[in-house]
CSV table of C-alpha atoms in Angstrom, one decimal:
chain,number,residue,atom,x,y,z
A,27,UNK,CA,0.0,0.0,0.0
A,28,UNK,CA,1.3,3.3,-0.8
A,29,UNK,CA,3.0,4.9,2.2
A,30,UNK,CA,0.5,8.1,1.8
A,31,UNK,CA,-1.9,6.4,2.4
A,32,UNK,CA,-0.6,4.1,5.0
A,33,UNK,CA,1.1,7.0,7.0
A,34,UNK,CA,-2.1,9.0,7.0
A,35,UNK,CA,-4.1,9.3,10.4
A,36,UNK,CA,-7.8,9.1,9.2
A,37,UNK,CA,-7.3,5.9,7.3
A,38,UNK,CA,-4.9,4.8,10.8
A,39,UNK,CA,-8.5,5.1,12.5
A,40,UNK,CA,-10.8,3.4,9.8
A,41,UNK,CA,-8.7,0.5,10.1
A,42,UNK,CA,-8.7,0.5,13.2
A,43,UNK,CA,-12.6,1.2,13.6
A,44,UNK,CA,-13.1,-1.7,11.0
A,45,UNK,CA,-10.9,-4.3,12.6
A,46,UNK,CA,-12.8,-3.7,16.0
A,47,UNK,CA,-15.9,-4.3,13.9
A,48,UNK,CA,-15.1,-7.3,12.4
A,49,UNK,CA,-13.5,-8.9,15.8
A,50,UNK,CA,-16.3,-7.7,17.3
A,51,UNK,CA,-18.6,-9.6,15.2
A,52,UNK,CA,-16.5,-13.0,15.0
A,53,UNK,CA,-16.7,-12.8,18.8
A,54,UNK,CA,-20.4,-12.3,19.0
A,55,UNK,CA,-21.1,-15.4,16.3
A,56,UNK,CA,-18.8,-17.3,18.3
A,57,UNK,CA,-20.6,-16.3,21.7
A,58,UNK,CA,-24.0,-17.1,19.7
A,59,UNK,CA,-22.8,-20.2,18.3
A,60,UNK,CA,-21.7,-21.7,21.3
A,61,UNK,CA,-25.4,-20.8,23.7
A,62,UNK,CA,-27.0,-22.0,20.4
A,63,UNK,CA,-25.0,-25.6,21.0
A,64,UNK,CA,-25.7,-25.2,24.7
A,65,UNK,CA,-29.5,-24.8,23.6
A,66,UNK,CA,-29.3,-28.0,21.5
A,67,UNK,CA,-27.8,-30.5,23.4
A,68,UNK,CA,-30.5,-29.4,26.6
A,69,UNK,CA,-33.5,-30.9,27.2
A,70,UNK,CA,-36.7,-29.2,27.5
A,71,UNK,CA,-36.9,-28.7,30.5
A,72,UNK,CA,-33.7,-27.8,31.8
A,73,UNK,CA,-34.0,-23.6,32.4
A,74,UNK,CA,-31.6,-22.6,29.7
A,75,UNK,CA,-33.5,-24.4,27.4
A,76,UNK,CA,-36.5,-22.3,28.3
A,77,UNK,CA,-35.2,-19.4,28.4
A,78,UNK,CA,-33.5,-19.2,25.6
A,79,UNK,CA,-36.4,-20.4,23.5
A,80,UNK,CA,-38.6,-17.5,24.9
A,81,UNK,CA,-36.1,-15.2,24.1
A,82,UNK,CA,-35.6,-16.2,20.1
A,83,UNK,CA,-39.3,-17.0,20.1
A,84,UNK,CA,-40.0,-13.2,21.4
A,85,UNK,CA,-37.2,-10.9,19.9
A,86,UNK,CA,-35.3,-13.0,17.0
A,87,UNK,CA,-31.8,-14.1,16.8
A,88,UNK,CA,-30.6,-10.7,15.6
A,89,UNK,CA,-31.7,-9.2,18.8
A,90,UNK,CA,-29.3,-11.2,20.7
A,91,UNK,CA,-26.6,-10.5,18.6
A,92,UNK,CA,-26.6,-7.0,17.7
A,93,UNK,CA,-25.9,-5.6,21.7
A,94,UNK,CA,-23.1,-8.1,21.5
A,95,UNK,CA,-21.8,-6.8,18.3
A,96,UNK,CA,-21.8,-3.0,20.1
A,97,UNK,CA,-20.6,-4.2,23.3
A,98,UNK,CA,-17.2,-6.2,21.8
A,99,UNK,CA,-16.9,-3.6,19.3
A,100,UNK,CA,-16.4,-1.0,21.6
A,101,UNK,CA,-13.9,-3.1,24.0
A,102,UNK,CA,-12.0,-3.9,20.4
A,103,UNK,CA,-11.9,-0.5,19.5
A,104,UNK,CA,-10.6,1.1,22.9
A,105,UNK,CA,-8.1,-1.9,23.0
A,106,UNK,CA,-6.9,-1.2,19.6
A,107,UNK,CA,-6.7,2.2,20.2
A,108,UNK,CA,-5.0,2.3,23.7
A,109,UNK,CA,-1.3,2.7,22.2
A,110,UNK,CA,-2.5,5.9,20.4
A,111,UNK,CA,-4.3,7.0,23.2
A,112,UNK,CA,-1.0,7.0,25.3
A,113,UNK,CA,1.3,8.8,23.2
A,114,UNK,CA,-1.9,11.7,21.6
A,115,UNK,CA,-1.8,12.0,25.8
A,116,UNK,CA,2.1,13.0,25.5
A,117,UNK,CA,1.5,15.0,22.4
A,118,UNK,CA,-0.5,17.0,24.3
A,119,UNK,CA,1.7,17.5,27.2
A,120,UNK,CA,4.0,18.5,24.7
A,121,UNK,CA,1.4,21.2,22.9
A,122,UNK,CA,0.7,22.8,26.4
A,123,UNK,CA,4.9,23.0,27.3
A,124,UNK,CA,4.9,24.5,23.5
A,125,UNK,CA,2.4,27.2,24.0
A,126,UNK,CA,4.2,28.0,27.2
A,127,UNK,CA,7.5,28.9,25.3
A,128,UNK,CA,9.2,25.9,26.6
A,129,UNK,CA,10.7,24.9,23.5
A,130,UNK,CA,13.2,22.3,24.9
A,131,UNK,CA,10.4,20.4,25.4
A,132,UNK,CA,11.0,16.4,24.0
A,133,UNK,CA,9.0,15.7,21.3
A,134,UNK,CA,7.8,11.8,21.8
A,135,UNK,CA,9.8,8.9,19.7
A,136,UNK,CA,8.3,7.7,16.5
A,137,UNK,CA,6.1,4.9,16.8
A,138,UNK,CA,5.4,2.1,13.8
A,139,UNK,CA,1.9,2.3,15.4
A,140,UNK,CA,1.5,6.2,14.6
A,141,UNK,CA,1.5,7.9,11.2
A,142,UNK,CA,4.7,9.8,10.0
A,143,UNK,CA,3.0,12.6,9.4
A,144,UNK,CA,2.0,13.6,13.0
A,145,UNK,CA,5.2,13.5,14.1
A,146,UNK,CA,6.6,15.9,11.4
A,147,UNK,CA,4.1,18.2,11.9
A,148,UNK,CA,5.1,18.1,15.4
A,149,UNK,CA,8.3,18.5,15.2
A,150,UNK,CA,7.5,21.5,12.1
A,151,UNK,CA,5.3,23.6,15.0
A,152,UNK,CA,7.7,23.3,17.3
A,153,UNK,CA,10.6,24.8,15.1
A,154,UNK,CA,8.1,27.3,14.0
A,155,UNK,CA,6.8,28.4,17.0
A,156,UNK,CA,11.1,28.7,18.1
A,157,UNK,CA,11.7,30.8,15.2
A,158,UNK,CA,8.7,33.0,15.6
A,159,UNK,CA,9.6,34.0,19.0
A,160,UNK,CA,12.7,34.1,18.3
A,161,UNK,CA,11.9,36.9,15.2
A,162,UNK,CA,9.7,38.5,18.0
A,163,UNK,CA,12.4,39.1,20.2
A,164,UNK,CA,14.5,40.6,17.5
A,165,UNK,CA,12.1,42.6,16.1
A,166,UNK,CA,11.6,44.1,19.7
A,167,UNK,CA,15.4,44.1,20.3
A,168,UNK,CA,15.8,46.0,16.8
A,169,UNK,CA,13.0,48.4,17.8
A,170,UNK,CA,14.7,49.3,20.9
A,171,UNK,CA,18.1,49.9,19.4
A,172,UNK,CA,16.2,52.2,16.3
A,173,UNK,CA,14.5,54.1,19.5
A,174,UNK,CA,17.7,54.6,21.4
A,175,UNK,CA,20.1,55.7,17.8
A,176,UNK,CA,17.3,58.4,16.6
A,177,UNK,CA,17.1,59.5,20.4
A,178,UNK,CA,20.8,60.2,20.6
A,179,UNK,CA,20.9,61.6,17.0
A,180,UNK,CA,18.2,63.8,17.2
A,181,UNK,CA,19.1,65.4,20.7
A,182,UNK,CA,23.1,66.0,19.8
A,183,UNK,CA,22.4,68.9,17.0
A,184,UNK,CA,18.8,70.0,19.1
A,185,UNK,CA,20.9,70.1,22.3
A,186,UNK,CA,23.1,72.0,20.1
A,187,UNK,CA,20.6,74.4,18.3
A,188,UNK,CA,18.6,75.4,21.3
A,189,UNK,CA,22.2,76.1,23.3
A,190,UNK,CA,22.5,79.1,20.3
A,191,UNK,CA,19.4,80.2,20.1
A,192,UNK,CA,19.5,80.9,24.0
A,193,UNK,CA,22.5,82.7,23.5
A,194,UNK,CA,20.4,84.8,21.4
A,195,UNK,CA,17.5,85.1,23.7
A,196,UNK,CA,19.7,86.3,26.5
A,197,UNK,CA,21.8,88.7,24.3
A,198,UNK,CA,25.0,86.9,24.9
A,199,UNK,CA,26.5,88.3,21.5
A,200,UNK,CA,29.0,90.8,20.6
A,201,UNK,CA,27.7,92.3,17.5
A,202,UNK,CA,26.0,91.3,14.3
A,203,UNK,CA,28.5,89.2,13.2
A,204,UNK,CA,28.2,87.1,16.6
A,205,UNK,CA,24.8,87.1,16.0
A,206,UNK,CA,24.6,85.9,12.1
A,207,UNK,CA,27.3,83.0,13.3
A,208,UNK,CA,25.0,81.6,16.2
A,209,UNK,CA,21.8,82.0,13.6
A,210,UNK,CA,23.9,80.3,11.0
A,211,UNK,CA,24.5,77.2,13.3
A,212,UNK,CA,21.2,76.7,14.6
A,213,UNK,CA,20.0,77.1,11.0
A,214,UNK,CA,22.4,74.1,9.9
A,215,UNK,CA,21.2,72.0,12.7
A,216,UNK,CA,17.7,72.3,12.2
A,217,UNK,CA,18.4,71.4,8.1
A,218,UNK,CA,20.5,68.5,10.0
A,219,UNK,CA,17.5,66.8,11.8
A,220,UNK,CA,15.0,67.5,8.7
A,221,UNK,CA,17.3,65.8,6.9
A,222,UNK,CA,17.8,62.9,9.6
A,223,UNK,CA,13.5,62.8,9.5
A,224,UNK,CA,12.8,62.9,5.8
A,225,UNK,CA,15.8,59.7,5.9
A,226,UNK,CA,13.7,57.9,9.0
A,227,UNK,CA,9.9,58.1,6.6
A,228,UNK,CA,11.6,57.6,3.1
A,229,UNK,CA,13.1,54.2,5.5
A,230,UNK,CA,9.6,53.5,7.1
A,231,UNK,CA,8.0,53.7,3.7
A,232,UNK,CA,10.8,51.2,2.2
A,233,UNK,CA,9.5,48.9,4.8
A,234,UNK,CA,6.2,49.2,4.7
A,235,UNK,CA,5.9,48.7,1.0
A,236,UNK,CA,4.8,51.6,0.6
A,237,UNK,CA,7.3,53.5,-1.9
A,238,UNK,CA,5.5,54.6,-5.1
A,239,UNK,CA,7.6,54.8,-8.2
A,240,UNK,CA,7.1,56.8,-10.9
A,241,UNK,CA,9.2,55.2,-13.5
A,242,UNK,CA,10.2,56.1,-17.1
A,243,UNK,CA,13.1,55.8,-19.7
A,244,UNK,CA,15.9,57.7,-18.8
A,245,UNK,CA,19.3,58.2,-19.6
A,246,UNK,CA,21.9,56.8,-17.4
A,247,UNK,CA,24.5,58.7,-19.0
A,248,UNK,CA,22.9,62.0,-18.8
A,249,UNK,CA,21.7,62.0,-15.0
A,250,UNK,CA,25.0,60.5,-13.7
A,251,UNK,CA,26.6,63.4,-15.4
A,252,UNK,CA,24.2,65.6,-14.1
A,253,UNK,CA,24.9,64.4,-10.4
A,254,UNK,CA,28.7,64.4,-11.1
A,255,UNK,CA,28.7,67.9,-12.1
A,256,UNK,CA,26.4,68.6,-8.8
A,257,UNK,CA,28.7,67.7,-7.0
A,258,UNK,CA,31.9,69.7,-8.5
A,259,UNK,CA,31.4,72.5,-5.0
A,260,UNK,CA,32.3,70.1,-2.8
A,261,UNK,CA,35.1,68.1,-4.7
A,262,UNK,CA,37.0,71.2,-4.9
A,263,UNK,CA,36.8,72.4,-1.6
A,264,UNK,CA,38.3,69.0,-0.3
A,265,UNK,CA,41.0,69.1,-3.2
A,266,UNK,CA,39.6,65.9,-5.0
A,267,UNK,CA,38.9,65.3,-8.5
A,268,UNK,CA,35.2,63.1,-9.9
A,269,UNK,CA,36.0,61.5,-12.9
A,270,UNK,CA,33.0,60.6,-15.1
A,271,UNK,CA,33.8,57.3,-17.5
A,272,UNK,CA,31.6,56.4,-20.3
A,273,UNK,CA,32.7,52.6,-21.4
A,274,UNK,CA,28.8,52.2,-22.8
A,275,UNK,CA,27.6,55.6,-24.8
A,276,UNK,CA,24.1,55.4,-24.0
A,277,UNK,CA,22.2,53.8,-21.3
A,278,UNK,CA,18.4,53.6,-20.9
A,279,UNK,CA,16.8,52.2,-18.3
A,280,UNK,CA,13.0,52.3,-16.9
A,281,UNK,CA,13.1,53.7,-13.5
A,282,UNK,CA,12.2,56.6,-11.3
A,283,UNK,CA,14.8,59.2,-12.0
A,284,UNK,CA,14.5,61.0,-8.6
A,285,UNK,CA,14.7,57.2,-6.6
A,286,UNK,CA,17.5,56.5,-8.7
A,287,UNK,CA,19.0,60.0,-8.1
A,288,UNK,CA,18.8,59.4,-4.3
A,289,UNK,CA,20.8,56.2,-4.4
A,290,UNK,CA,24.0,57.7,-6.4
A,291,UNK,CA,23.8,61.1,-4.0
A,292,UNK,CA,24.2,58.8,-0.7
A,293,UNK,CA,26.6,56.7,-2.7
A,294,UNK,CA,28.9,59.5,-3.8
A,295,UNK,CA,28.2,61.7,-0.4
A,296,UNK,CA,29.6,58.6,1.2
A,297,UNK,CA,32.8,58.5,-1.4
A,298,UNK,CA,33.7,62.0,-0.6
A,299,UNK,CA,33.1,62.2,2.9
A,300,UNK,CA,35.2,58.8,3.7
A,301,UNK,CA,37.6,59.0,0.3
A,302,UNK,CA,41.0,60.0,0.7
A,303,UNK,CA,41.8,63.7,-0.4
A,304,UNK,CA,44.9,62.3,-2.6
A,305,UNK,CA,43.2,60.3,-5.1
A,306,UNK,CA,40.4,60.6,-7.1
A,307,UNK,CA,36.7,59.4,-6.8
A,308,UNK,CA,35.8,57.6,-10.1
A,309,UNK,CA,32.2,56.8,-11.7
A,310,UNK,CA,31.9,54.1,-14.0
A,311,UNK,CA,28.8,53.7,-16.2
A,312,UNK,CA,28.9,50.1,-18.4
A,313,UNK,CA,25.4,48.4,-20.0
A,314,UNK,CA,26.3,44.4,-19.3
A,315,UNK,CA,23.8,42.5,-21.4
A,316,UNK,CA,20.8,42.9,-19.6
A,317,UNK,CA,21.7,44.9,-17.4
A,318,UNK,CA,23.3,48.9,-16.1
A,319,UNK,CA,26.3,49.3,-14.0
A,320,UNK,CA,27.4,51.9,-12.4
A,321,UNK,CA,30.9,51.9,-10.0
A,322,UNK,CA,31.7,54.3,-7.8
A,323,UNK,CA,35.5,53.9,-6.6
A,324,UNK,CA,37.0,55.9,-3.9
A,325,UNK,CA,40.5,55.6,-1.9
A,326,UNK,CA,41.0,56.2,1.9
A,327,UNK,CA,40.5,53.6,4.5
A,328,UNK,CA,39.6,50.2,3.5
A,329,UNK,CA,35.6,48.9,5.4
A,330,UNK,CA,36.6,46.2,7.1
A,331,UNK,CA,35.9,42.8,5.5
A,332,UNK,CA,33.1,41.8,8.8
A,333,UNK,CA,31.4,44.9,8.1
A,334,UNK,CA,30.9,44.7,4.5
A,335,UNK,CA,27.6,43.0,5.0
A,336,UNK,CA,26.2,45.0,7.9
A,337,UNK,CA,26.4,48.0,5.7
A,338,UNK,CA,23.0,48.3,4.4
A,339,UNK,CA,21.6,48.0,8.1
A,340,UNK,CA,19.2,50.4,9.2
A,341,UNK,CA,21.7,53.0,11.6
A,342,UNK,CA,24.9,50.7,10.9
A,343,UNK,CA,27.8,53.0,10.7
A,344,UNK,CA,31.8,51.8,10.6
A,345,UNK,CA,32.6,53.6,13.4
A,346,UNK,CA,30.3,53.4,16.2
A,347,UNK,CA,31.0,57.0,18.2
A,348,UNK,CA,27.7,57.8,16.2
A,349,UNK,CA,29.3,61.6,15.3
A,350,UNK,CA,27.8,63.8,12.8
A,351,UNK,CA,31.2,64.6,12.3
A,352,UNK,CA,32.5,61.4,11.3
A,353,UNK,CA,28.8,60.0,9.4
A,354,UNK,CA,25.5,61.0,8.8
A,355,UNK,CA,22.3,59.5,10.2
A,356,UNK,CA,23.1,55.9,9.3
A,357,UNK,CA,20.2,55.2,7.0
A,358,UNK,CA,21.4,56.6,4.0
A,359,UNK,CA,22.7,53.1,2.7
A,360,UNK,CA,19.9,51.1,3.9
A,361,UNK,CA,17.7,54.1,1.9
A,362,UNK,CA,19.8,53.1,-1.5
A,363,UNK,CA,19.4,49.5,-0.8
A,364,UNK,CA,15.8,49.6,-0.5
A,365,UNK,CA,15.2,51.8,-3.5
A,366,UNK,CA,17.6,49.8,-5.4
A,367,UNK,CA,16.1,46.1,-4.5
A,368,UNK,CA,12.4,48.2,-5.6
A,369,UNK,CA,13.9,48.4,-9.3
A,370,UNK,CA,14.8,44.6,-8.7
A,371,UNK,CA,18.4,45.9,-8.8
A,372,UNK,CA,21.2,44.9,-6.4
A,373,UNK,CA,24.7,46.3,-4.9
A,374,UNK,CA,27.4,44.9,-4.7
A,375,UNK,CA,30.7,46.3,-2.5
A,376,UNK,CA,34.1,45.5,-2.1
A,377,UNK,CA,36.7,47.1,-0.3
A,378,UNK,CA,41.1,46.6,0.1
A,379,UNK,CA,43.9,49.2,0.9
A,380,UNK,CA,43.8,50.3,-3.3
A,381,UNK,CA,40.2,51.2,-3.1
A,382,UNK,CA,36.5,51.0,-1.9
A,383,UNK,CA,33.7,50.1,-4.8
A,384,UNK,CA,30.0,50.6,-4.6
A,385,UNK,CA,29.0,48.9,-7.4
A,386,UNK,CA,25.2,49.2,-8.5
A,387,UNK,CA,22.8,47.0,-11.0
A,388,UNK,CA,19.9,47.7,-12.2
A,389,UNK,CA,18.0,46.0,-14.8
A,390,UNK,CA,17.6,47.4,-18.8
């Protein structure tokens, strides 16, 4: 018989419930068989005779038999059925310790008696139920740590800005020029945290599903050029040089220009901010079969190799002081990664003491 069907639990208790049945009945023709001799080989007026002769004479040989029949099948079936009776009694010993959250819990040996199936099942709650707390607990863990980063990011540069605009309350400035500085400050730190908010919903959106692109054919070319050139202030204040490379002449792709924008700003704010001021930042645009490349290449300290993949972490920085100074809110590359996995793109990043690469791929 095919194991499906011999492993599976409702045909376990039909064959059970039939066996009973049909030792059940065997044992009540036997039973009837043997009064039925009794009744023969007495005389007529020996008691069992009579009575017995009343009794088929009033209610039929069927009667007789049928009670038996119930009686023996039910002492067939509850023998039959003790073995699973036991061990569905330490399944559900096991269920109760399970929905506790006492997962060490010994899940009961196999039996030849017992289907396959219940026992994999079993054993598949169990490890489900593990994992699911388990991914409850990190969830919560992860919650916590988000709560605790964006506190201590948002209060450094508000600590800061209402420190200056005290100062100016109270007077505490020279002259104009003072004055202008302190506004100036306060002014970058409040563009700082609206900056470090607009990052936090673009992030929540990315998770929730929620990111609506409006995509069309653009030009690679043209808007990494456009970006590049963007970006010529800062390049020459810290003495560094963006070359733009063209190894495929035109390249279209269907996506949301200002998404894609997004991802090659954090990219390239990230190149010049950690790039070394002695070499040059370099993008790369190639078309690769199906598929658009860009590189971004950059000198200065190589990312370590065990940090490689914890880059595109929600509020995963290198170094861990957490410093505007030294990085930004720490959800600029978890941002790119999201927007880039929308266009069912990837990126791909590799790092040594000759250079850092950010390379991205989206499809055609």
């Amino acid at each position: 018989m095919n194991n499906k069907w011999t492993n599976s639990l409702h045909i376990r208790v039909i064959f059970v419930f039939v066996n009973s049945l049909l030792l059940s009945i065997i044992t009540s023709a036997a039973i009837s068989a043997m009064l039925y001799n009794v009744y023969k080989n007495s005389y007529a007026t020996d008691w069992i005779a009579i009575t017995m002769h009343k009794y088929y004479y009033s209610y039929g040989l069927s009667s007789f038999i049928f009670p038996l029949v119930i009686f023996f099948h039910f002492v067939y079936f509850i023998w039959l059925f003790r073995k699973w009776s036991t061990y569905f009694t330490k399944v559900e010993s096991v269920t109760k310790a399970l929905s506790e959250g006492r997962f060490e819990v010994e899940i009961p040996k196999q039996s030849k008696k017992i289907p396959v199936s219940v026992f994999e099942n079993l054993e598949l709650m169990k490890e489900q139920l593990d994992y699911l707390i388990k991914k409850e607990k990190k969830i919560n863990r992860l919650k916590n740590e988000l709560i605790t980063n964006v506190s201590h990011d948002l209060r450094t540069p508000l600590t800061s800005m209402i420190g200056y605009l005290q100062l100016i309350e109270d007077n505490h400035y020279k002259d104009e020029v003072e004055l202008m500085y302190y506004v100036d400050i306060a002014l970058e730190k409040s563009l700082r945290l609206n900056r470090m908010v607009n990052d936090l919903f673009e992030y929540t959106k990315l998770q929730n599903d929620e990111l609506v692109l409006n995509k069309i054919n653009l030009n690679l070319n043209e808007l990494m050029r456009q970006l590049v050139s963007q970006f010529l202030p800062d390049t020459d204040k810290k003495g560094v040089c963006m070359k733009f490379e063209e190894k495929y002449p035109k390249v279209n792709i269907n996506a949301d220009p200002d998404k894609i924008m997004r991802v090659f700003e954090n990219i390239l704010s990230n190149a010049l901010k950690y790039g070394s001021e002695d070499k040059d930042i370099k993008v790369i645009i190639n078309q690769e079969e199906y598929v658009a490349t860009v590189e971004i290449e950059n000198g200065g300290n190589p990312i370590p190799q065990e940090a490689i993949p914890l880059l595109f972490n929600r509020l995963y920085r290198v170094e861990s002081s957490r410093s505007f100074e030294t990085g930004g809110t720490g959800l600029g590359l978890a941002i790119a990664k999201g927007i880039v996995d929308s266009h069912n793109g990837s990126i791909e990043v590799s790092s040594n003491e000759q250079k850092t690469s950010f390379k991205v791929i989206l499809p055609l």
